[in-house]
mmCIF file of C-alpha atoms and ligand atoms in Angstrom:
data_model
loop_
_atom_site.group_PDB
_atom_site.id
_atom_site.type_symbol
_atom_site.label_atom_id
_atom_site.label_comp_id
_atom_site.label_asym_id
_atom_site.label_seq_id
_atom_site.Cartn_x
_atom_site.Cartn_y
_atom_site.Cartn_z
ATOM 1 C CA UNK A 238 0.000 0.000 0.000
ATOM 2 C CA UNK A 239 1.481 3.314 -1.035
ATOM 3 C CA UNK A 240 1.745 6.035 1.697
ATOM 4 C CA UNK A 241 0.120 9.207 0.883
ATOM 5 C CA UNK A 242 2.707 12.036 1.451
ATOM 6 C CA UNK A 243 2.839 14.398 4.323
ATOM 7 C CA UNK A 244 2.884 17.833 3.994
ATOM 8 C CA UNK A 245 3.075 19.906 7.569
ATOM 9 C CA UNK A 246 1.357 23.358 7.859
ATOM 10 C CA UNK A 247 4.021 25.179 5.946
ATOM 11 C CA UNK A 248 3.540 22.870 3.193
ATOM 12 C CA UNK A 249 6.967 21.109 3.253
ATOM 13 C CA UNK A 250 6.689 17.499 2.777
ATOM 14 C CA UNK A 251 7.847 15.336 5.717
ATOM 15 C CA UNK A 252 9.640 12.146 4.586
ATOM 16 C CA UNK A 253 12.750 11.804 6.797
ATOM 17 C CA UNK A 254 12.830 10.528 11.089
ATOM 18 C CA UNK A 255 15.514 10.804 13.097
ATOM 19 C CA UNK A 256 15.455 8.907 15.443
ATOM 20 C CA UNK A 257 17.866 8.342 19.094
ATOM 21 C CA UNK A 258 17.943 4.822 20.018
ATOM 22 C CA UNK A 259 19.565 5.767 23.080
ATOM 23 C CA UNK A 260 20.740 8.552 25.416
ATOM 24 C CA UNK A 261 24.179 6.629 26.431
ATOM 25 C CA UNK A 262 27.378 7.104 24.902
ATOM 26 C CA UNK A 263 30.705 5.942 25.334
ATOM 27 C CA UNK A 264 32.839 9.257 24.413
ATOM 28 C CA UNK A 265 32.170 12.887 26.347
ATOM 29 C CA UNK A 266 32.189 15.470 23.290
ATOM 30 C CA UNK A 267 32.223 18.804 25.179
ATOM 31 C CA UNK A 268 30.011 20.323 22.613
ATOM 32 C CA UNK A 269 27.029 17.093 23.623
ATOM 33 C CA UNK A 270 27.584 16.641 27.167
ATOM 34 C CA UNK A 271 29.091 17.375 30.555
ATOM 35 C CA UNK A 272 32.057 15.108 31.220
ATOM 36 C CA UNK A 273 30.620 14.429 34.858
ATOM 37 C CA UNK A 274 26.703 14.352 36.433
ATOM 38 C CA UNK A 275 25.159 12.891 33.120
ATOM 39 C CA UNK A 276 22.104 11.663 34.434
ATOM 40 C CA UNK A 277 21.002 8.844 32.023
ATOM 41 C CA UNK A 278 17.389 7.654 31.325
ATOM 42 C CA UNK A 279 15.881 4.828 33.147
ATOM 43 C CA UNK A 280 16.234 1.893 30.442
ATOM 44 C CA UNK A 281 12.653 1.653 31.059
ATOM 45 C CA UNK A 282 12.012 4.951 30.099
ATOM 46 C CA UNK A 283 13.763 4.288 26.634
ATOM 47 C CA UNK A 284 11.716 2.768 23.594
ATOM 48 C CA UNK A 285 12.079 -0.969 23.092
ATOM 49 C CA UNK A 286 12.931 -2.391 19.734
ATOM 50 C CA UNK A 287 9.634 -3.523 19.279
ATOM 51 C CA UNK A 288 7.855 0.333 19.915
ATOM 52 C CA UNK A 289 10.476 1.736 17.531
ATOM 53 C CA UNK A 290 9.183 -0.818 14.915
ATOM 54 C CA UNK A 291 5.609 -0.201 15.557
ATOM 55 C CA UNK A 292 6.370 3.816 15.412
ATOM 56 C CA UNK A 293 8.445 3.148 12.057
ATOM 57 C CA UNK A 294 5.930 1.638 10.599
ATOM 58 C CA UNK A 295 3.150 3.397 11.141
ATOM 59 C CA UNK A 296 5.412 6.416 10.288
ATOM 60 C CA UNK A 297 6.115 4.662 6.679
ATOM 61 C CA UNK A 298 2.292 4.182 6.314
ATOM 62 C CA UNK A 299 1.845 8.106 6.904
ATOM 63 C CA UNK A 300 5.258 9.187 4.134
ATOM 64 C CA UNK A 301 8.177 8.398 6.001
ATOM 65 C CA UNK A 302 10.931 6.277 3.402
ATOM 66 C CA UNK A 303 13.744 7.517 5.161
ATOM 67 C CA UNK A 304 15.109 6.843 8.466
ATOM 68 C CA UNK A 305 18.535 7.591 10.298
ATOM 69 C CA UNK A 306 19.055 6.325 13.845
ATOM 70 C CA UNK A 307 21.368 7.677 16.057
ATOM 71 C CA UNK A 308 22.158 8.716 19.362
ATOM 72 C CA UNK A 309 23.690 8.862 21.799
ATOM 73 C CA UNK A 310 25.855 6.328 20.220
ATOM 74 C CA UNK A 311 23.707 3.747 19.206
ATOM 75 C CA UNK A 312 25.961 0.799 19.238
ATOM 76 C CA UNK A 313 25.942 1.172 23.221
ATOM 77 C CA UNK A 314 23.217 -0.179 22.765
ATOM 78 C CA UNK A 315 24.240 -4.253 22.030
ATOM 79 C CA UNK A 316 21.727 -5.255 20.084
ATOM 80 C CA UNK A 317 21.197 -2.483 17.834
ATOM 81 C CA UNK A 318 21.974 -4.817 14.714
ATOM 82 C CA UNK A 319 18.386 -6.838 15.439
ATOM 83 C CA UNK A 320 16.548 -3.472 15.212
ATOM 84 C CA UNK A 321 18.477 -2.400 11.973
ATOM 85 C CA UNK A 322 17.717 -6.085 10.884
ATOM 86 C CA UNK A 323 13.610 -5.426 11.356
ATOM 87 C CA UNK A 324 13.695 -1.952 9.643
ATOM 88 C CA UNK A 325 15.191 -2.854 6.475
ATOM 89 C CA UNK A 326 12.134 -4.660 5.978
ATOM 90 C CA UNK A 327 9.473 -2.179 6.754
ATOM 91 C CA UNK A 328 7.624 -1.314 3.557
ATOM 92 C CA UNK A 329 8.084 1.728 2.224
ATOM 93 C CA UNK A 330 11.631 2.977 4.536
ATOM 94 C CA UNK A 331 13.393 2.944 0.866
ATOM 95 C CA UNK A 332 17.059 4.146 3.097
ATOM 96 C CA UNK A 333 18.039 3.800 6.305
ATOM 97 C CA UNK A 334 21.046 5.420 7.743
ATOM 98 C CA UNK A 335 22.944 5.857 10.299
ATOM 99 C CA UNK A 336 24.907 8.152 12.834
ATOM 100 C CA UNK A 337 27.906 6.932 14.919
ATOM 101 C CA UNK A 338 31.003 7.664 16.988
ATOM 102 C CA UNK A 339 32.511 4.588 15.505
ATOM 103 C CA UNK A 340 33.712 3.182 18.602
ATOM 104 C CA UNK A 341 31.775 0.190 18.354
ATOM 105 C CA UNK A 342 30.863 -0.031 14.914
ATOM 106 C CA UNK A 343 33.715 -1.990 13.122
ATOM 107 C CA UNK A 344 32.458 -5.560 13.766
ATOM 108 C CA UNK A 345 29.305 -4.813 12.317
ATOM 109 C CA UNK A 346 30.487 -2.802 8.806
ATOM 110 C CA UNK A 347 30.003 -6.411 6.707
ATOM 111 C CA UNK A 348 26.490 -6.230 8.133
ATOM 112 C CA UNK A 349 25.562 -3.447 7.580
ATOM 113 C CA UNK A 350 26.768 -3.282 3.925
ATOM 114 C CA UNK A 351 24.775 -6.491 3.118
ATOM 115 C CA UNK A 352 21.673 -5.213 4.844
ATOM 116 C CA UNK A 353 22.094 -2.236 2.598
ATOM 117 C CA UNK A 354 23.151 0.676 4.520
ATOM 118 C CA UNK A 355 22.055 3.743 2.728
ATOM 119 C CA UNK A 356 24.836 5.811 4.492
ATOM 120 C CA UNK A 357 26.832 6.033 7.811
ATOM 121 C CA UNK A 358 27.526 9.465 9.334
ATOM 122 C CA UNK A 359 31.093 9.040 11.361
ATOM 123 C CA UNK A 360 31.502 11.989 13.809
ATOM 124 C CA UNK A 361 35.255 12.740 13.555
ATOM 125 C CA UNK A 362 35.702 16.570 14.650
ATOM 126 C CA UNK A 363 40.207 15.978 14.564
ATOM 127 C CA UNK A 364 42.859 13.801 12.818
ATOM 128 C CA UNK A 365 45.301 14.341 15.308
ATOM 129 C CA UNK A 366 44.647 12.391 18.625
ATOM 130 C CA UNK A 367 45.587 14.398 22.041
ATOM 131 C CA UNK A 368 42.939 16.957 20.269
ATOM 132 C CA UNK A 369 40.404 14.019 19.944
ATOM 133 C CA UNK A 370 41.119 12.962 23.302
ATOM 134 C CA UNK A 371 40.740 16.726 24.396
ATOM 135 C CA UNK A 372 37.057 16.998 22.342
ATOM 136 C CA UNK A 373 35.471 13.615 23.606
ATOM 137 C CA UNK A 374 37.247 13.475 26.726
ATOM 138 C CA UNK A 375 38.694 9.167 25.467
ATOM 139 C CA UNK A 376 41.552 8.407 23.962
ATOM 140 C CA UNK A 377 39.823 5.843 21.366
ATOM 141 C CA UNK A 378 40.766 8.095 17.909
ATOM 142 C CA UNK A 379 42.286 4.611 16.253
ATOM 143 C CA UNK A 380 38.831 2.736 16.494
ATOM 144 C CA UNK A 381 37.534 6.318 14.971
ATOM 145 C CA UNK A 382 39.718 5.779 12.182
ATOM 146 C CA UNK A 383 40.083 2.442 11.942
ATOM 147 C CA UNK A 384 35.785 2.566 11.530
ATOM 148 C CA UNK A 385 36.598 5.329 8.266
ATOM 149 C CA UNK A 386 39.054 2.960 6.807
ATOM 150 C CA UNK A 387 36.595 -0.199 7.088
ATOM 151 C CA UNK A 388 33.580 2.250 5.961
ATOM 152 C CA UNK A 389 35.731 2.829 2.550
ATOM 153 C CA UNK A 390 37.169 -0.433 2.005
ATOM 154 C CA UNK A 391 33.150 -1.340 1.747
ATOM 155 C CA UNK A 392 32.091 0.934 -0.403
ATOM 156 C CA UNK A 393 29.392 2.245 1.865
ATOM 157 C CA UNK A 394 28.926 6.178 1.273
ATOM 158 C CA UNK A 395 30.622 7.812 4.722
ATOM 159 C CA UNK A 396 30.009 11.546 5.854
ATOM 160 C CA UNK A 397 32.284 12.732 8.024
ATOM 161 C CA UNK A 398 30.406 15.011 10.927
ATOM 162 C CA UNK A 399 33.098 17.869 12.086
ATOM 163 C CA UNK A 400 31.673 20.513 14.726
ATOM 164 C CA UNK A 401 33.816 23.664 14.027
ATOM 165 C CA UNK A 402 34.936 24.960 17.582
ATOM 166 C CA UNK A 403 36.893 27.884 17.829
ATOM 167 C CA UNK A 404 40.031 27.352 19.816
ATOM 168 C CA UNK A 405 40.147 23.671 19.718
ATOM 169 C CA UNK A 406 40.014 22.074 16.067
ATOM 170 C CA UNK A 407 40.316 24.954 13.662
ATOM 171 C CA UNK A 408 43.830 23.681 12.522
ATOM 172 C CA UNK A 409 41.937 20.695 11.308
ATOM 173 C CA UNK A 410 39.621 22.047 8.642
ATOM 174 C CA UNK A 411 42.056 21.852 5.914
ATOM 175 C CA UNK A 412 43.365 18.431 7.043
ATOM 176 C CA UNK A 413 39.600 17.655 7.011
ATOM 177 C CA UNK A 414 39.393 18.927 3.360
ATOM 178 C CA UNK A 415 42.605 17.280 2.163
ATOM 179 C CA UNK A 416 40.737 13.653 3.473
ATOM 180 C CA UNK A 417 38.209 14.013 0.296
ATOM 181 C CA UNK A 418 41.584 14.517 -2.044
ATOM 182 C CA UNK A 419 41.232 10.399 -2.517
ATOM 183 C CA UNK A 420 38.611 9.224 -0.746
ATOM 184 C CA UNK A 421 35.277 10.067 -2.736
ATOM 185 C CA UNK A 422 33.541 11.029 1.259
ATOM 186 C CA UNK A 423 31.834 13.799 2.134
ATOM 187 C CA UNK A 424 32.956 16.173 4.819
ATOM 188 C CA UNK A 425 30.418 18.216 6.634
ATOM 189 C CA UNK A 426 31.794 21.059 8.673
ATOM 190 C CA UNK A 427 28.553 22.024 11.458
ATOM 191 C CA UNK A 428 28.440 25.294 13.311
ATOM 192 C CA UNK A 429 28.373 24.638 16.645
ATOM 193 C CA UNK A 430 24.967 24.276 18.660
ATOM 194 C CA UNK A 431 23.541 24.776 21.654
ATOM 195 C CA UNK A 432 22.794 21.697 22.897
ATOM 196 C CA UNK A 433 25.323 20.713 25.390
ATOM 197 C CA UNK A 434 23.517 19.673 28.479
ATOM 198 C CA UNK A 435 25.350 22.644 30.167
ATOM 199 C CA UNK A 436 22.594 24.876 30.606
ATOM 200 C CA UNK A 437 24.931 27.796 29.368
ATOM 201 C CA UNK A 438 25.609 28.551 25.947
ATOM 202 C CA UNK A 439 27.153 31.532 23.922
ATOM 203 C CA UNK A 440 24.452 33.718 22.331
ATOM 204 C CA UNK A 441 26.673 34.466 19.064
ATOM 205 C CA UNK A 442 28.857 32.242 17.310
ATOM 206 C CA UNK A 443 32.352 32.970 15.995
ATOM 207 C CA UNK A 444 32.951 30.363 13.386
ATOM 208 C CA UNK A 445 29.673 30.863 11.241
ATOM 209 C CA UNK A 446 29.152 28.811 7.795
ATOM 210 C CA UNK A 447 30.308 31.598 6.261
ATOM 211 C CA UNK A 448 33.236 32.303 8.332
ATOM 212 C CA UNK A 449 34.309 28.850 7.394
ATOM 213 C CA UNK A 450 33.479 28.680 3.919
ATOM 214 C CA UNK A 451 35.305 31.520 3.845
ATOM 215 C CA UNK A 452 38.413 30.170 5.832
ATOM 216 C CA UNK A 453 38.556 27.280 3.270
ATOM 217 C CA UNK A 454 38.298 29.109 -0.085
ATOM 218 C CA UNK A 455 40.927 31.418 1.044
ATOM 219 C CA UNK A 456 43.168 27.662 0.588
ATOM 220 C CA UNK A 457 41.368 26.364 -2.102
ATOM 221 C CA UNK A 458 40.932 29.505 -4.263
ATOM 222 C CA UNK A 459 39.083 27.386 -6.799
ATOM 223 C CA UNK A 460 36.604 25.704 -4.885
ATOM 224 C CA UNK A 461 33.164 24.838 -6.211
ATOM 225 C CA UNK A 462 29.949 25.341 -5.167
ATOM 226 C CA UNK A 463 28.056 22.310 -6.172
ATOM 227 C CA UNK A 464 23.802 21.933 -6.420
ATOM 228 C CA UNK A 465 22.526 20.737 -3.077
ATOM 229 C CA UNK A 466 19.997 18.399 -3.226
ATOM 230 C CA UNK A 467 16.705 18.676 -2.422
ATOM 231 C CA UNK A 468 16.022 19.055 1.323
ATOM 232 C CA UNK A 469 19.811 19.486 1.572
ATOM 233 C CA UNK A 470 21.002 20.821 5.443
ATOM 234 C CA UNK A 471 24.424 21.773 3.895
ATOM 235 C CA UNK A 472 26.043 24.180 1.818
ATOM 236 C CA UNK A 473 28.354 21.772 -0.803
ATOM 237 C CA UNK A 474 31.281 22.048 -2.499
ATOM 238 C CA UNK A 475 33.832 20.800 -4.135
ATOM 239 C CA UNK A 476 37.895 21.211 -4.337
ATOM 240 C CA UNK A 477 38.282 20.759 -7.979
ATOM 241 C CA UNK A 478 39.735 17.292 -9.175
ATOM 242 C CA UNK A 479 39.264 15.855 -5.701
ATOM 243 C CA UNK A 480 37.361 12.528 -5.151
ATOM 244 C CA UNK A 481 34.858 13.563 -2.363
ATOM 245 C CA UNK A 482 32.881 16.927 -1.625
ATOM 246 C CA UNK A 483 32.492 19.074 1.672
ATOM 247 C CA UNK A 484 29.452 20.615 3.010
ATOM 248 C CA UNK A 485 29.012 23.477 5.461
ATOM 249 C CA UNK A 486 26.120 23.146 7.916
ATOM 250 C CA UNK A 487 24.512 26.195 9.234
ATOM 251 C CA UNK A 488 22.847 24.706 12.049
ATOM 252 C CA UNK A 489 23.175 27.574 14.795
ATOM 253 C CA UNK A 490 22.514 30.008 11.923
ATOM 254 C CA UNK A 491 18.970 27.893 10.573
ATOM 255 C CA UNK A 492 19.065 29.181 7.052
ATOM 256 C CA UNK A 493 17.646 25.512 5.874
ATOM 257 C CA UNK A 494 14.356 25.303 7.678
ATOM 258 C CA UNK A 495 12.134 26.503 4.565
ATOM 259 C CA UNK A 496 12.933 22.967 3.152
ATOM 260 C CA UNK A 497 12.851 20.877 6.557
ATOM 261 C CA UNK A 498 11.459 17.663 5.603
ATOM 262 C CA UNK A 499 12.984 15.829 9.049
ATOM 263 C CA UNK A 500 11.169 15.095 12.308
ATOM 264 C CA UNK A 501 12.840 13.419 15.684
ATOM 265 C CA UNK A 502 11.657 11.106 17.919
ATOM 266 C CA UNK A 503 13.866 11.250 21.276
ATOM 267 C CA UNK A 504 15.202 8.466 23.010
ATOM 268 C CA UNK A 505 12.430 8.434 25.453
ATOM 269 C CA UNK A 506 9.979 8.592 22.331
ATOM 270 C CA UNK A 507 8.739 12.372 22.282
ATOM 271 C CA UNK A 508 8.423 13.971 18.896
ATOM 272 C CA UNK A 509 10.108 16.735 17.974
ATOM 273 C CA UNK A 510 9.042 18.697 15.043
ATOM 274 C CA UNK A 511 12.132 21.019 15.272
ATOM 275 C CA UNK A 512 15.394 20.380 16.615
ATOM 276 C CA UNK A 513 15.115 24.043 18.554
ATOM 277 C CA UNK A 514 11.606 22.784 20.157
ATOM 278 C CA UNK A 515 11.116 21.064 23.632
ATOM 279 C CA UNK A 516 9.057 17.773 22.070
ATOM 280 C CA UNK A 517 5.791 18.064 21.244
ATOM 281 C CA UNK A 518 3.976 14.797 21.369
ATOM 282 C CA UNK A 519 5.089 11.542 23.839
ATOM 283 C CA UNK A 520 4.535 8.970 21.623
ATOM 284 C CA UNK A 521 6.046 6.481 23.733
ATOM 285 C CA UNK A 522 3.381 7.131 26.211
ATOM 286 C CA UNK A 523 0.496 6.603 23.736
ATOM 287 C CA UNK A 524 1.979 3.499 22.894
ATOM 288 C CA UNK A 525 2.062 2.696 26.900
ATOM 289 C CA UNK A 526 -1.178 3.706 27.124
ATOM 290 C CA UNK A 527 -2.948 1.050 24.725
ATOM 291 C CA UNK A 528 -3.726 3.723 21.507
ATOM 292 C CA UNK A 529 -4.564 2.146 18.329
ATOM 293 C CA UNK A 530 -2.170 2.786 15.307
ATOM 294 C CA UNK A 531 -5.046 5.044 13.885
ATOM 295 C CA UNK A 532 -5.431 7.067 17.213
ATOM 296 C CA UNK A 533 -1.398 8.072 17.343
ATOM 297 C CA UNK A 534 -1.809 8.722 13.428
ATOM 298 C CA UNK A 535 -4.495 11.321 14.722
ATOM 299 C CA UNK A 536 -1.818 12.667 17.243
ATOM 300 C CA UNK A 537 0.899 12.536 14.795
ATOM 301 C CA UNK A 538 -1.262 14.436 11.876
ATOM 302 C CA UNK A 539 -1.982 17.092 14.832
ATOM 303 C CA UNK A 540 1.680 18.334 15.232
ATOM 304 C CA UNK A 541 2.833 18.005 11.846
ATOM 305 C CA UNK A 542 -0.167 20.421 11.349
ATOM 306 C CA UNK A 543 1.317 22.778 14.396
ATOM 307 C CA UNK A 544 4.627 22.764 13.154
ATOM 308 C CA UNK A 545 7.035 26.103 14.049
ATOM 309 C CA UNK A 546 7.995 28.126 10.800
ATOM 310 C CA UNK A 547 12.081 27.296 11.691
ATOM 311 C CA UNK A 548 14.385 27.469 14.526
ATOM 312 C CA UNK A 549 13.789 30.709 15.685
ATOM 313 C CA UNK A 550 10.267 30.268 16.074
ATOM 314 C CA UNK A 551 10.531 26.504 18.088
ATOM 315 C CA UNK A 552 12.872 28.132 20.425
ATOM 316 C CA UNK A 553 10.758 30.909 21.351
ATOM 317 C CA UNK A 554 7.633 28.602 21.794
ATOM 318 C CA UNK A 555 9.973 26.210 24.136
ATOM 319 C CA UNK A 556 8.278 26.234 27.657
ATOM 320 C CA UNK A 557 11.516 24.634 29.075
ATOM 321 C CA UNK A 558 14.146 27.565 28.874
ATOM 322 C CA UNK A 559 17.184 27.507 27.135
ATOM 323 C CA UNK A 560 17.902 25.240 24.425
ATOM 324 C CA UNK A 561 21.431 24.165 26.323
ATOM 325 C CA UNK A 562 19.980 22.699 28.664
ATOM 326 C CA UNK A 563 19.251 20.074 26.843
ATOM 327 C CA UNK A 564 21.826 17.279 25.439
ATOM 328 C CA UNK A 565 22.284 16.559 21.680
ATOM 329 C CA UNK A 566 22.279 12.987 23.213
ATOM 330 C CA UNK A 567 19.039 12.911 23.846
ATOM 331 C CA UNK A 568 17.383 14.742 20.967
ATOM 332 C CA UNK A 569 19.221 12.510 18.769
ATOM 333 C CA UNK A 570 21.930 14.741 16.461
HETATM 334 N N1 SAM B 844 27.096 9.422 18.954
HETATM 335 C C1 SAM B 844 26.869 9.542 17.566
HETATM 336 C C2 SAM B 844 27.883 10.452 16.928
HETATM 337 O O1 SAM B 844 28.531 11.207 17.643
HETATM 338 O O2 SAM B 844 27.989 10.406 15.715
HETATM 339 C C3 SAM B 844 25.466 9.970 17.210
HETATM 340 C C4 SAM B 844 24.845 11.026 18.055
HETATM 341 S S1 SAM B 844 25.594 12.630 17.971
HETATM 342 C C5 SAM B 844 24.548 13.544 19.061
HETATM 343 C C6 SAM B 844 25.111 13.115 16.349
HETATM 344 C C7 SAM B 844 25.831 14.293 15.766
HETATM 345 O O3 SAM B 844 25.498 15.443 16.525
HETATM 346 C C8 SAM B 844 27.346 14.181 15.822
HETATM 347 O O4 SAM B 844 27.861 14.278 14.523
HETATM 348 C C9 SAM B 844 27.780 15.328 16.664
HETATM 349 O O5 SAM B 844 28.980 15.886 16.203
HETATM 350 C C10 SAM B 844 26.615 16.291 16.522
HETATM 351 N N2 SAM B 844 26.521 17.205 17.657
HETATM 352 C C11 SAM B 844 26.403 16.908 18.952
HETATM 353 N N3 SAM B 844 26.343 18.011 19.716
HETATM 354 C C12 SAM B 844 26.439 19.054 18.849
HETATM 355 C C13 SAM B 844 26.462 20.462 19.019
HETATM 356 N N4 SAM B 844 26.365 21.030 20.215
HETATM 357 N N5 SAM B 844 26.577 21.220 17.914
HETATM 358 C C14 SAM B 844 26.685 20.662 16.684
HETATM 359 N N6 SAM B 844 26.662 19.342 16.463
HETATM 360 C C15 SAM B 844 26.551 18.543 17.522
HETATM 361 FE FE1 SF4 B 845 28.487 10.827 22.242
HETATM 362 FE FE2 SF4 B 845 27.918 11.564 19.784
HETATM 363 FE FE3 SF4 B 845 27.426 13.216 21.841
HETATM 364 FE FE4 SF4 B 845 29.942 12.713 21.148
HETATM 365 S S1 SF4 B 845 28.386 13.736 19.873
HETATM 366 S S2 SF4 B 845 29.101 12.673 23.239
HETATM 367 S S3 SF4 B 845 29.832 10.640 20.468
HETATM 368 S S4 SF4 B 845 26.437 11.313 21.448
#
């Protein structure tokens, strides 16, 4: 049965879930989390493989044909390869992806290739390792690595997540742009957000997508803008005669919300229709509750139909104060 497509109250079409498996992780990036005091979520409180399922399906009956998971780092959670198992065979999830730390992930890169990975986002904000360890607070940057070199060696199509932090990893943009010389990856430089589970944050940002755009065409004098695709969060371009591309993602500056086709479901199962809003529907609670498939569709149609213009507009709604207080962990990056 075909799904009839989504469209939320600002007419964009909805198509792509996010979704965080888990709040856990085994590394400490300063820009996610606080290195001490983390209070994790009650495994109870987490959705079970079989709720995820039920939510991506019903989610593919509504429009839904792509789905990432991600975290937290969601090989802490053991398993994870039975869930990925049952979702490549919902009907109508045409690519599923995935975002990792690579910590854990080696072991299961044959998998995951014969399953039919769409993609696999590797978070990898440093080549050099004392300034890894510094960033994520573990010394683990060869299992990092070791996961990129696997990820090639298979073929499967790797993006390479850098958060641009001024004063800690600005000396490895270039290196960072030099890794798509031969391997045909993409590199995604991301502003900085808020979400750090601080409860503080800076109000401006130094290194803006355009600061670093500019940084890198000032080295690469000839560097080309490519077409982004549709729904595209980054800027992309291209170092000419290179295998792979880069991308620049504004994502303190919003500038891509007039084609947001995502929505996130948190670890503990509340929808978020923005990244910048405070959840809007517990799902995992319906679910908990005894509702029908058709009676969370109902809830479901509601807040696509409520959805905030962009960003700007979720954060002011948010009734639970800043966005930093809240962990990129949890909302599922
Ligand atoms: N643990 C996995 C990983 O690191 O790839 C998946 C979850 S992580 C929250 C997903 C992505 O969010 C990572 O690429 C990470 O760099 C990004 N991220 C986390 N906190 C961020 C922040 N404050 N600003 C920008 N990106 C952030
Ligand atoms: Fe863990 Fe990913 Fe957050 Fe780093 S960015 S602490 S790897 S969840």
């Amino acid at each position: 049965m075909p799904a009839s497509q989504l469209y939320d109250n600002h007419g964009r079409p909805i198509t792509y879930l996010r979704l965080a498996v888990t709040d856990r992780c085994n590394l400490r990036c300063f820009y996610c989390m606080p290195e001490e005091g983390i209070k994790y979520l009650p495994k109870k409180q987490l959705l079970t493989f079989e709720e995820i399922e039920r939510l991506i399906n019903i989610l593919a009956q509504m429009g839904i044909s792509k789905v990432r998971l991600t975290g937290g780092e969601p090989f802490v959670r053991t398993d994870l390869m039975n869930l990925v198992r049952r979702i490549v065979t919902i009907e109508g999830i045409h690519d599923l992806h995935l975002t990792t730390n690579g910590i854990l992930t080696a072991p299961h890169i044959s998998e995951l290739k014969s399953l039919g990975i769409a993609s696999v986002n590797l978070s990898l904000d440093t080549l050099d390792r004392e300034r890894f360890k510094s960033i994520t607070r573990r010394d683990e940057f060869e299992k990092t690595w070791g996961t990129l070199q696997q990820l090639i060696e298979h073929n499967i199509p790797v993006k390479i997540n850098a958060v641009v932090m001024d004063g800690r990893n600005i000396e490895d943009i270039l290196p960072l742009v030099e890794l798509t010389r031969s391997h045909n990856i993409s590199v995604r430089f991301i502003e900085e957000m808020p979400f750090n589970g601080e409860g503080n944050h800076y109000s401006t940002l130094n290194w803006t997508y355009t600061k670093i755009v500019n940084y890198i065409r000032e080295h690469y004098p000839n560097l080309e803008r490519l077409a982004d695709p549709p729904h595209s969060t980054s800027y992309n371009y291209k170092v000419p005669g290179y295998n792979g591309d880069v991308g620049v993602i504004a994502a303190f500056s919003r500038t891509f919300c007039g084609t947001c086709n995502r929505i996130r479901v948190t670890a503990q199962g509340v929808l978020k229709t923005c990244l910048y809003d405070d959840g809007v529907l517990n799902i995992r609670d319906l679910m908990r509750e005894g509702k029908s498939d058709a009676e969370i569709k109902v809830n479901l149609l509601q807040a696509f139909n409520s959805r905030a213009l962009n960003g700007f507009e979720a954060e002011e709604k948010r009734k639970s104060g800043s966005p930093a207080i809240e962990s990129m962990s949890t909302i599922g990056g």
